[in-house]
């Protein structure tokens, strides 16, 4: 059964349509790569999944719960969906430890000690346990993004959404973040990643969704996408040709 | 013209100034805390996208900011007793007026402060499952208030000076103390001169304290 069902989702900013009839399903444990040229609606689509962006028509269900339904408790739903942002968005006024525990305590109602224990477990996993008392501003971009991943994991999410997690990083820091994500994929986490990192896509992706002008143009297995570019839509072929020559 | 400063004494302070200073300080503190609390609510109303919240808040702020403070002081002093049907003292009237008036200014400061926090911060709080109230209380406002400290302090210093306007309704504040002392000793010029010095010292040290405080609470970015 699909963990996430996206059916005919459309979204407009005023009269401008950013998403047009987007549909796909994501199964438990699946790693889905969302790519496409800038402005194609990738980030918007991923943000509709946890309701950070509203959509005007269609339906999204996470584990059967409708995101668009006004009766849905959105905060509760979002607590089960981890999200990693392009600009990390750690809370600069809180220490690394507090960043990892605040939502566990305030949203999930955990005790300080339980929250800290779990937070430290994930901080250890991303290799930053020795930075636990620092503030985000004292860390490098790569370190901040790894803390952000640990923060999202500390909520024990059913799925992790990555919105261009390496786009704001200096090139030498991309690797450390991708390593964490590869590890996560190998651990069986369900992941939806908006990314231009095609090496990462080839390594751990199961499926590739290619978007253009707000539409899902391609939705196929990774092998199909990368090994048979000639069968792809012209726009996707163009995109693939560009990233291969890079 | 010659100045006679001989009446500057402990007796002057004790009999005329302490009482006034206490009231001025109390009024400043109460108006600041009340004004920030009420002002924050107004700011959140103005920032909401619900017209039934934004319109009343905007009207309130614009009206308050367009009326001279001394008029608001007089107006409340006359209006509130009419509304509640019994007279209230000058002191209580001053507290209510200053909270109501300062809230309009603090509202705009808080609104700008919230605007200075990147949208992604609120999105991150939301994504972690925080409610609107949690997100404001734990993520956005703590950062916004830190950014606002310098301008808050400037506003508080202005507020402290403005408390002298309660002379209009006869409340006994620091300036009033100097005025009465000047009359009693027959030395109004010397008394007002000392008043200026005292106001200067208080406000100047406050602004110095701000700088120290700012360093202490600055967020590392």
Coordinates of C-alpha atoms in Angstrom, one line a residue:
Chain A
X1 CA 0.0 0.0 0.0
X2 CA 1.2 3.5 -0.8
X3 CA 2.4 5.6 2.2
X4 CA 1.8 8.8 0.2
X5 CA -0.8 9.2 -2.5
X6 CA -0.8 12.3 -4.6
X7 CA -3.8 12.5 -6.9
X8 CA -4.3 15.2 -9.5
X9 CA -2.8 18.0 -7.5
X10 CA -3.0 21.5 -9.0
X11 CA -2.0 24.8 -7.6
X12 CA -2.2 28.4 -8.7
X13 CA -0.6 31.6 -7.6
X14 CA -3.2 33.9 -8.7
X15 CA -3.8 33.1 -12.4
X16 CA -0.4 31.4 -12.7
X17 CA -0.6 27.7 -12.5
X18 CA 2.5 26.2 -10.7
X19 CA 1.3 22.6 -10.5
X20 CA -0.9 20.8 -13.0
X21 CA -2.6 17.5 -12.2
X22 CA 0.4 16.0 -10.4
X23 CA -0.2 12.3 -9.4
X24 CA 2.1 9.7 -8.0
X25 CA 2.3 7.2 -5.2
X26 CA 5.2 6.5 -2.8
X27 CA 5.6 3.2 -1.0
X28 CA 7.2 2.6 2.3
X29 CA 11.0 2.4 2.0
X30 CA 11.0 4.0 -1.4
X31 CA 13.6 6.6 -2.3
X32 CA 12.1 9.0 -4.9
X33 CA 14.2 11.6 -6.6
X34 CA 12.4 14.7 -7.9
X35 CA 14.3 16.6 -10.5
X36 CA 13.8 19.1 -13.3
X37 CA 14.7 22.6 -14.4
X38 CA 14.4 25.5 -11.9
X39 CA 10.9 26.8 -11.7
X40 CA 9.4 23.5 -12.7
X41 CA 7.4 23.2 -9.4
X42 CA 9.6 20.5 -7.7
X43 CA 9.9 22.4 -4.4
X44 CA 6.3 23.5 -4.5
X45 CA 5.2 19.9 -5.0
X46 CA 7.3 18.6 -2.1
X47 CA 5.9 21.3 0.2
X48 CA 2.3 20.5 -0.6
X49 CA 3.0 17.0 0.8
X50 CA 3.2 18.3 4.4
X51 CA 0.9 21.2 3.8
X52 CA 3.5 24.0 3.9
X53 CA 2.1 25.0 0.5
X54 CA -1.7 24.8 0.0
X55 CA -3.1 23.4 -3.2
X56 CA -6.5 24.2 -4.8
X57 CA -7.5 20.9 -6.3
X58 CA -6.6 17.3 -6.0
X59 CA -5.8 15.2 -3.0
X60 CA -2.8 14.1 -1.0
X61 CA -2.9 11.4 1.6
X62 CA -0.2 10.4 4.0
X63 CA -0.9 7.0 5.5
X64 CA -4.5 7.5 4.6
X65 CA -4.9 11.0 6.2
X66 CA -5.8 13.8 3.8
X67 CA -3.5 16.8 3.9
X68 CA -6.0 19.1 2.2
X69 CA -8.9 18.3 4.4
X70 CA -9.7 21.3 6.7
X71 CA -10.6 18.8 9.5
X72 CA -7.1 17.3 9.5
X73 CA -4.9 18.2 12.3
X74 CA -2.0 19.5 10.2
X75 CA 0.5 20.1 13.0
X76 CA 0.0 16.5 14.1
X77 CA 0.4 15.2 10.5
X78 CA 3.5 17.3 9.9
X79 CA 5.1 15.9 13.1
X80 CA 5.2 12.6 11.2
X81 CA 6.8 14.0 8.1
X82 CA 10.4 15.1 8.4
X83 CA 11.6 17.9 6.3
X84 CA 15.0 19.2 5.4
X85 CA 15.3 22.6 3.8
X86 CA 17.7 24.2 1.3
X87 CA 18.8 26.8 3.9
X88 CA 18.9 24.3 6.8
X89 CA 16.6 26.5 9.0
X90 CA 18.1 25.5 12.3
X91 CA 16.9 27.8 15.0
X92 CA 19.8 30.2 15.6
X93 CA 18.7 31.2 19.1
X94 CA 18.9 27.5 20.3
X95 CA 21.8 25.2 20.9
X96 CA 22.3 22.1 18.7
X97 CA 20.8 20.0 21.5
X98 CA 17.8 22.3 21.9
X99 CA 17.3 22.3 18.2
X100 CA 17.0 18.5 18.4
X101 CA 14.8 18.3 21.4
X102 CA 12.4 21.3 21.3
X103 CA 9.8 19.8 19.0
X104 CA 10.1 16.4 20.6
X105 CA 9.3 18.0 24.0
X106 CA 6.7 20.6 22.9
X107 CA 5.0 18.7 20.1
X108 CA 5.4 15.0 21.0
X109 CA 5.2 15.7 24.7
X110 CA 8.4 13.7 25.5
X111 CA 10.4 14.3 28.7
X112 CA 13.6 16.3 28.5
X113 CA 15.7 13.2 29.1
X114 CA 14.0 11.0 26.5
X115 CA 14.1 13.8 23.9
X116 CA 17.8 14.4 24.6
X117 CA 18.7 10.7 24.5
X118 CA 17.0 10.3 21.1
X119 CA 18.4 13.6 19.8
X120 CA 21.9 12.5 20.8
X121 CA 21.5 9.2 19.1
X122 CA 20.8 10.9 15.8
X123 CA 23.4 13.5 16.3
X124 CA 25.9 10.7 16.8
X125 CA 24.6 9.1 13.6
X126 CA 25.3 12.2 11.6
X127 CA 28.8 12.4 13.3
X128 CA 28.3 15.6 15.2
X129 CA 28.0 14.5 18.8
X130 CA 30.9 16.7 19.8
X131 CA 29.1 19.8 18.6
X132 CA 26.0 19.3 20.8
X133 CA 26.5 22.4 22.9
X134 CA 27.3 24.8 20.0
X135 CA 24.9 27.2 18.3
X136 CA 24.0 26.8 14.7
X137 CA 26.0 29.9 13.7
X138 CA 29.2 28.3 15.0
X139 CA 28.8 25.3 12.6
X140 CA 29.7 25.1 8.9
X141 CA 26.9 24.8 6.3
X142 CA 27.4 21.1 5.9
X143 CA 27.4 20.5 9.7
X144 CA 24.2 22.6 10.0
X145 CA 22.5 20.6 7.4
X146 CA 23.5 17.3 9.1
X147 CA 22.1 18.7 12.4
X148 CA 18.9 19.6 10.5
X149 CA 18.6 16.0 9.2
X150 CA 19.1 14.7 12.8
X151 CA 16.5 17.2 14.0
X152 CA 14.0 15.8 11.5
X153 CA 14.9 12.2 12.3
X154 CA 14.4 12.9 16.0
X155 CA 10.7 13.1 15.4
X156 CA 10.7 9.5 14.2
X157 CA 9.0 10.5 10.9
X158 CA 7.3 8.1 8.5
X159 CA 8.9 9.8 5.6
X160 CA 11.6 12.4 5.0
X161 CA 11.3 15.2 2.5
X162 CA 14.4 16.8 1.2
X163 CA 14.1 20.2 -0.5
X164 CA 17.4 20.7 -2.4
X165 CA 19.4 19.9 0.7
X166 CA 22.8 20.5 -0.9
X167 CA 22.0 23.5 -3.1
X168 CA 23.1 26.1 -0.6
X169 CA 26.3 24.3 0.3
X170 CA 29.9 25.0 -0.7
X171 CA 30.9 22.1 -3.0
X172 CA 33.3 20.6 -0.5
X173 CA 30.5 20.1 2.0
X174 CA 28.0 18.5 -0.3
X175 CA 29.6 15.0 0.2
X176 CA 29.2 14.9 4.0
X177 CA 25.5 15.7 3.7
X178 CA 24.9 13.2 0.8
X179 CA 26.8 10.5 2.9
X180 CA 24.2 10.9 5.7
X181 CA 21.4 10.7 3.2
X182 CA 22.8 7.6 1.6
X183 CA 23.1 6.0 5.0
X184 CA 19.5 6.9 5.7
X185 CA 18.4 5.4 2.4
X186 CA 20.2 2.2 3.2
X187 CA 18.5 2.1 6.6
X188 CA 15.2 1.8 4.7
X189 CA 13.8 5.3 5.3
X190 CA 11.1 6.5 2.9
X191 CA 12.6 9.5 1.2
X192 CA 11.5 12.1 -1.3
X193 CA 14.4 14.2 -2.5
X194 CA 14.3 17.3 -4.7
X195 CA 17.9 17.3 -5.8
X196 CA 20.2 18.0 -8.7
X197 CA 22.7 15.4 -7.4
X198 CA 22.4 12.8 -10.0
X199 CA 25.2 10.7 -8.5
X200 CA 23.2 10.4 -5.4
X201 CA 20.1 9.6 -7.5
X202 CA 21.9 6.8 -9.3
X203 CA 23.3 5.4 -6.1
X204 CA 20.3 5.2 -3.8
X205 CA 17.2 6.3 -5.8
X206 CA 14.5 3.8 -6.7
X207 CA 12.5 6.0 -8.8
X208 CA 12.9 9.4 -10.6
X209 CA 10.2 11.9 -11.1
X210 CA 11.0 14.6 -13.7
X211 CA 9.0 17.8 -13.6
X212 CA 8.7 20.6 -16.1
X213 CA 6.4 23.6 -16.0
X214 CA 4.4 22.3 -13.1
X215 CA 3.8 18.9 -14.6
X216 CA 5.2 15.4 -13.8
X217 CA 6.7 14.6 -17.2
X218 CA 8.4 11.4 -16.3
X219 CA 7.8 9.0 -13.4
X220 CA 9.8 5.9 -13.8
X221 CA 12.4 3.6 -12.2
X222 CA 15.9 4.9 -11.8
X223 CA 17.4 2.5 -14.3
X224 CA 14.7 3.3 -16.8
X225 CA 15.4 7.0 -16.4
X226 CA 19.2 6.9 -16.6
X227 CA 19.9 3.9 -18.8
X228 CA 17.3 4.6 -21.5
X229 CA 17.2 8.3 -22.0
X230 CA 16.1 7.9 -25.5
X231 CA 12.7 6.7 -24.3
X232 CA 12.2 9.8 -22.2
X233 CA 10.2 12.9 -23.0
X234 CA 12.2 15.5 -25.0
X235 CA 12.4 17.9 -22.1
X236 CA 13.8 15.2 -19.9
X237 CA 16.3 14.1 -22.6
X238 CA 17.5 17.7 -22.8
X239 CA 17.9 17.9 -19.0
X240 CA 19.8 14.6 -18.9
X241 CA 22.1 15.6 -21.8
X242 CA 23.0 18.8 -19.8
X243 CA 23.8 17.1 -16.6
X244 CA 25.8 14.4 -18.3
X245 CA 28.0 16.9 -20.1
X246 CA 28.6 18.8 -16.9
Chain B
X1 CA 21.2 86.5 36.7
X2 CA 22.8 84.3 39.4
X3 CA 22.0 80.8 40.3
X4 CA 21.5 79.8 43.8
X5 CA 22.0 76.0 44.2
X6 CA 22.0 76.0 48.0
X7 CA 18.6 74.2 48.2
X8 CA 20.0 71.1 46.4
X9 CA 20.0 68.8 49.4
X10 CA 18.9 65.4 50.7
X11 CA 15.8 67.1 52.0
X12 CA 14.9 68.2 48.5
X13 CA 15.3 64.7 47.2
X14 CA 13.4 63.1 50.1
X15 CA 10.5 65.5 50.2
X16 CA 9.9 66.2 46.6
X17 CA 11.7 64.0 44.2
X18 CA 11.7 60.4 45.4
X19 CA 7.9 60.1 45.2
X20 CA 7.9 61.5 41.7
X21 CA 10.8 59.4 40.5
X22 CA 9.1 56.3 41.8
X23 CA 6.0 57.1 39.9
X24 CA 7.8 57.9 36.7
X25 CA 9.8 54.7 36.8
X26 CA 6.7 52.6 37.7
X27 CA 4.8 54.2 34.9
X28 CA 7.6 53.5 32.5
X29 CA 7.9 49.9 33.6
X30 CA 4.2 49.2 33.6
X31 CA 3.7 50.9 30.2
X32 CA 6.6 49.0 28.7
X33 CA 5.5 45.6 29.9
X34 CA 1.8 46.3 29.2
X35 CA 2.6 48.0 25.9
X36 CA 4.8 45.2 24.7
X37 CA 2.2 42.6 25.6
X38 CA -0.7 44.4 24.1
X39 CA 1.4 45.6 21.2
X40 CA 2.5 42.0 20.4
X41 CA -1.2 41.0 20.2
X42 CA -1.9 43.9 17.9
X43 CA 1.1 43.0 15.8
X44 CA -0.1 39.4 15.5
X45 CA -3.5 40.7 14.6
X46 CA -2.1 43.0 11.9
X47 CA 0.0 40.1 10.5
X48 CA -2.8 37.7 10.3
X49 CA -4.7 37.3 7.0
X50 CA -8.1 37.6 8.6
X51 CA -9.7 41.0 7.9
X52 CA -11.8 40.9 11.1
X53 CA -8.4 41.0 13.0
X54 CA -6.3 43.2 10.8
X55 CA -8.8 46.0 10.3
X56 CA -9.5 46.8 13.9
X57 CA -5.8 46.5 14.8
X58 CA -4.7 48.8 12.0
X59 CA -7.4 51.3 12.8
X60 CA -6.3 51.3 16.5
X61 CA -2.6 51.7 15.7
X62 CA -3.2 54.4 13.1
X63 CA -5.5 56.4 15.4
X64 CA -3.2 56.2 18.4
X65 CA -0.1 57.2 16.3
X66 CA -1.8 60.2 14.8
X67 CA -3.0 61.8 18.1
X68 CA -0.6 63.8 20.3
X69 CA 0.1 61.9 23.5
X70 CA -1.0 64.7 25.8
X71 CA -4.4 64.7 24.1
X72 CA -4.7 60.9 24.7
X73 CA -3.8 61.5 28.3
X74 CA -6.5 64.1 28.8
X75 CA -9.0 62.2 26.7
X76 CA -8.7 59.0 28.7
X77 CA -8.8 61.0 31.9
X78 CA -12.1 62.4 31.0
X79 CA -13.5 59.5 29.0
X80 CA -12.9 56.5 31.3
X81 CA -14.9 58.0 34.2
X82 CA -17.8 58.7 31.8
X83 CA -17.7 55.1 30.6
X84 CA -17.4 53.3 33.9
X85 CA -19.5 55.8 35.8
X86 CA -17.1 56.7 38.5
X87 CA -13.9 58.8 38.7
X88 CA -10.5 57.1 38.6
X89 CA -7.4 58.6 39.9
X90 CA -4.8 60.4 37.8
X91 CA -2.3 57.6 38.5
X92 CA -4.5 54.8 37.3
X93 CA -5.6 56.8 34.3
X94 CA -1.9 57.4 33.5
X95 CA -1.2 53.7 33.6
X96 CA -4.1 52.8 31.3
X97 CA -3.3 55.6 28.9
X98 CA 0.3 54.9 28.5
X99 CA -0.2 51.1 28.0
X100 CA -2.9 51.9 25.4
X101 CA -0.7 54.5 23.6
X102 CA 2.6 52.7 23.8
X103 CA 1.0 49.5 22.5
X104 CA 0.5 51.2 19.1
X105 CA 4.2 52.0 18.9
X106 CA 5.4 48.6 20.2
X107 CA 3.0 47.0 17.7
X108 CA 4.8 48.5 14.8
X109 CA 8.2 47.6 16.3
X110 CA 7.1 44.0 16.9
X111 CA 5.6 43.8 13.4
X112 CA 8.9 44.8 11.9
X113 CA 10.8 42.5 14.2
X114 CA 8.7 39.5 13.1
X115 CA 9.1 40.6 9.5
X116 CA 12.9 40.5 10.0
X117 CA 12.8 36.7 10.8
X118 CA 13.3 34.6 7.6
X119 CA 10.1 32.9 6.5
X120 CA 11.9 29.6 6.5
X121 CA 12.2 29.7 10.3
X122 CA 8.4 29.6 10.7
X123 CA 8.3 26.9 7.9
X124 CA 10.8 24.8 9.9
X125 CA 8.7 25.1 13.1
X126 CA 5.6 24.2 11.2
X127 CA 7.3 21.2 9.5
X128 CA 8.2 19.9 13.0
X129 CA 4.5 19.9 13.9
X130 CA 4.4 23.1 15.9
X131 CA 1.1 24.9 16.2
X132 CA 0.9 28.6 15.3
X133 CA 1.1 29.6 18.9
X134 CA 4.1 27.3 19.6
X135 CA 5.9 28.5 16.5
X136 CA 5.4 32.2 17.5
X137 CA 6.3 31.6 21.2
X138 CA 9.3 29.3 20.7
X139 CA 10.8 30.2 17.4
X140 CA 9.7 33.5 15.9
X141 CA 9.2 35.9 18.8
X142 CA 12.3 35.0 20.8
X143 CA 14.4 35.8 17.7
X144 CA 12.4 38.8 16.8
X145 CA 12.6 40.3 20.3
X146 CA 16.4 39.9 20.3
X147 CA 16.5 41.8 17.0
X148 CA 14.3 44.4 18.5
X149 CA 16.1 45.2 21.7
X150 CA 17.9 48.3 20.5
X151 CA 14.7 49.9 19.1
X152 CA 12.7 48.8 22.1
X153 CA 15.2 50.5 24.4
X154 CA 15.1 53.7 22.3
X155 CA 11.3 53.6 22.6
X156 CA 11.5 53.0 26.4
X157 CA 13.8 56.0 26.8
X158 CA 11.4 58.2 24.8
X159 CA 8.6 56.7 27.0
X160 CA 10.4 57.7 30.2
X161 CA 10.7 61.2 28.9
X162 CA 7.0 61.2 27.8
X163 CA 5.8 60.3 31.3
X164 CA 6.4 63.9 32.2
X165 CA 3.3 64.7 30.2
X166 CA 1.1 63.4 33.0
X167 CA 1.4 66.9 34.4
X168 CA -1.7 67.5 32.2
X169 CA -3.8 65.5 34.6
X170 CA -2.0 66.5 37.8
X171 CA -0.3 63.2 38.5
X172 CA 2.8 63.5 40.7
X173 CA 5.8 62.4 38.6
X174 CA 9.5 63.3 38.7
X175 CA 9.0 66.6 36.8
X176 CA 6.1 67.5 39.0
X177 CA 8.4 67.0 42.0
X178 CA 10.9 69.5 40.6
X179 CA 8.1 71.9 39.7
X180 CA 6.7 71.9 43.3
X181 CA 10.2 72.0 44.8
X182 CA 11.0 75.0 42.6
X183 CA 7.9 76.8 43.8
X184 CA 8.5 76.0 47.4
X185 CA 12.0 77.2 47.5
X186 CA 11.3 80.1 45.1
X187 CA 14.0 78.8 42.7
X188 CA 12.1 77.4 39.6
X189 CA 15.0 77.9 37.2
X190 CA 17.5 76.0 39.4
X191 CA 15.0 73.3 40.0
X192 CA 14.2 72.8 36.3
X193 CA 17.9 72.8 35.6
X194 CA 18.5 70.0 38.0
X195 CA 15.5 68.2 36.4
X196 CA 17.2 68.4 33.0
X197 CA 20.4 66.9 34.5
X198 CA 18.5 64.1 36.2
X199 CA 16.5 63.2 33.1
X200 CA 19.7 63.3 31.1
X201 CA 21.6 61.0 33.5
X202 CA 18.8 58.5 33.6
X203 CA 18.3 58.4 29.9
X204 CA 22.0 58.4 29.0
X205 CA 22.8 55.5 31.4
X206 CA 19.8 53.6 30.0
X207 CA 21.1 53.9 26.4
X208 CA 24.5 52.8 27.7
X209 CA 23.0 49.8 29.3
X210 CA 21.3 48.9 26.0
X211 CA 24.6 48.6 24.3
X212 CA 25.9 46.2 27.0
X213 CA 22.7 44.2 26.9
X214 CA 22.8 43.9 23.2
X215 CA 26.1 42.2 23.2
X216 CA 24.9 39.8 25.7
X217 CA 21.8 38.5 23.9
X218 CA 23.0 38.8 20.4
X219 CA 22.4 35.6 18.3
X220 CA 25.4 34.1 16.6
X221 CA 24.6 33.8 12.9

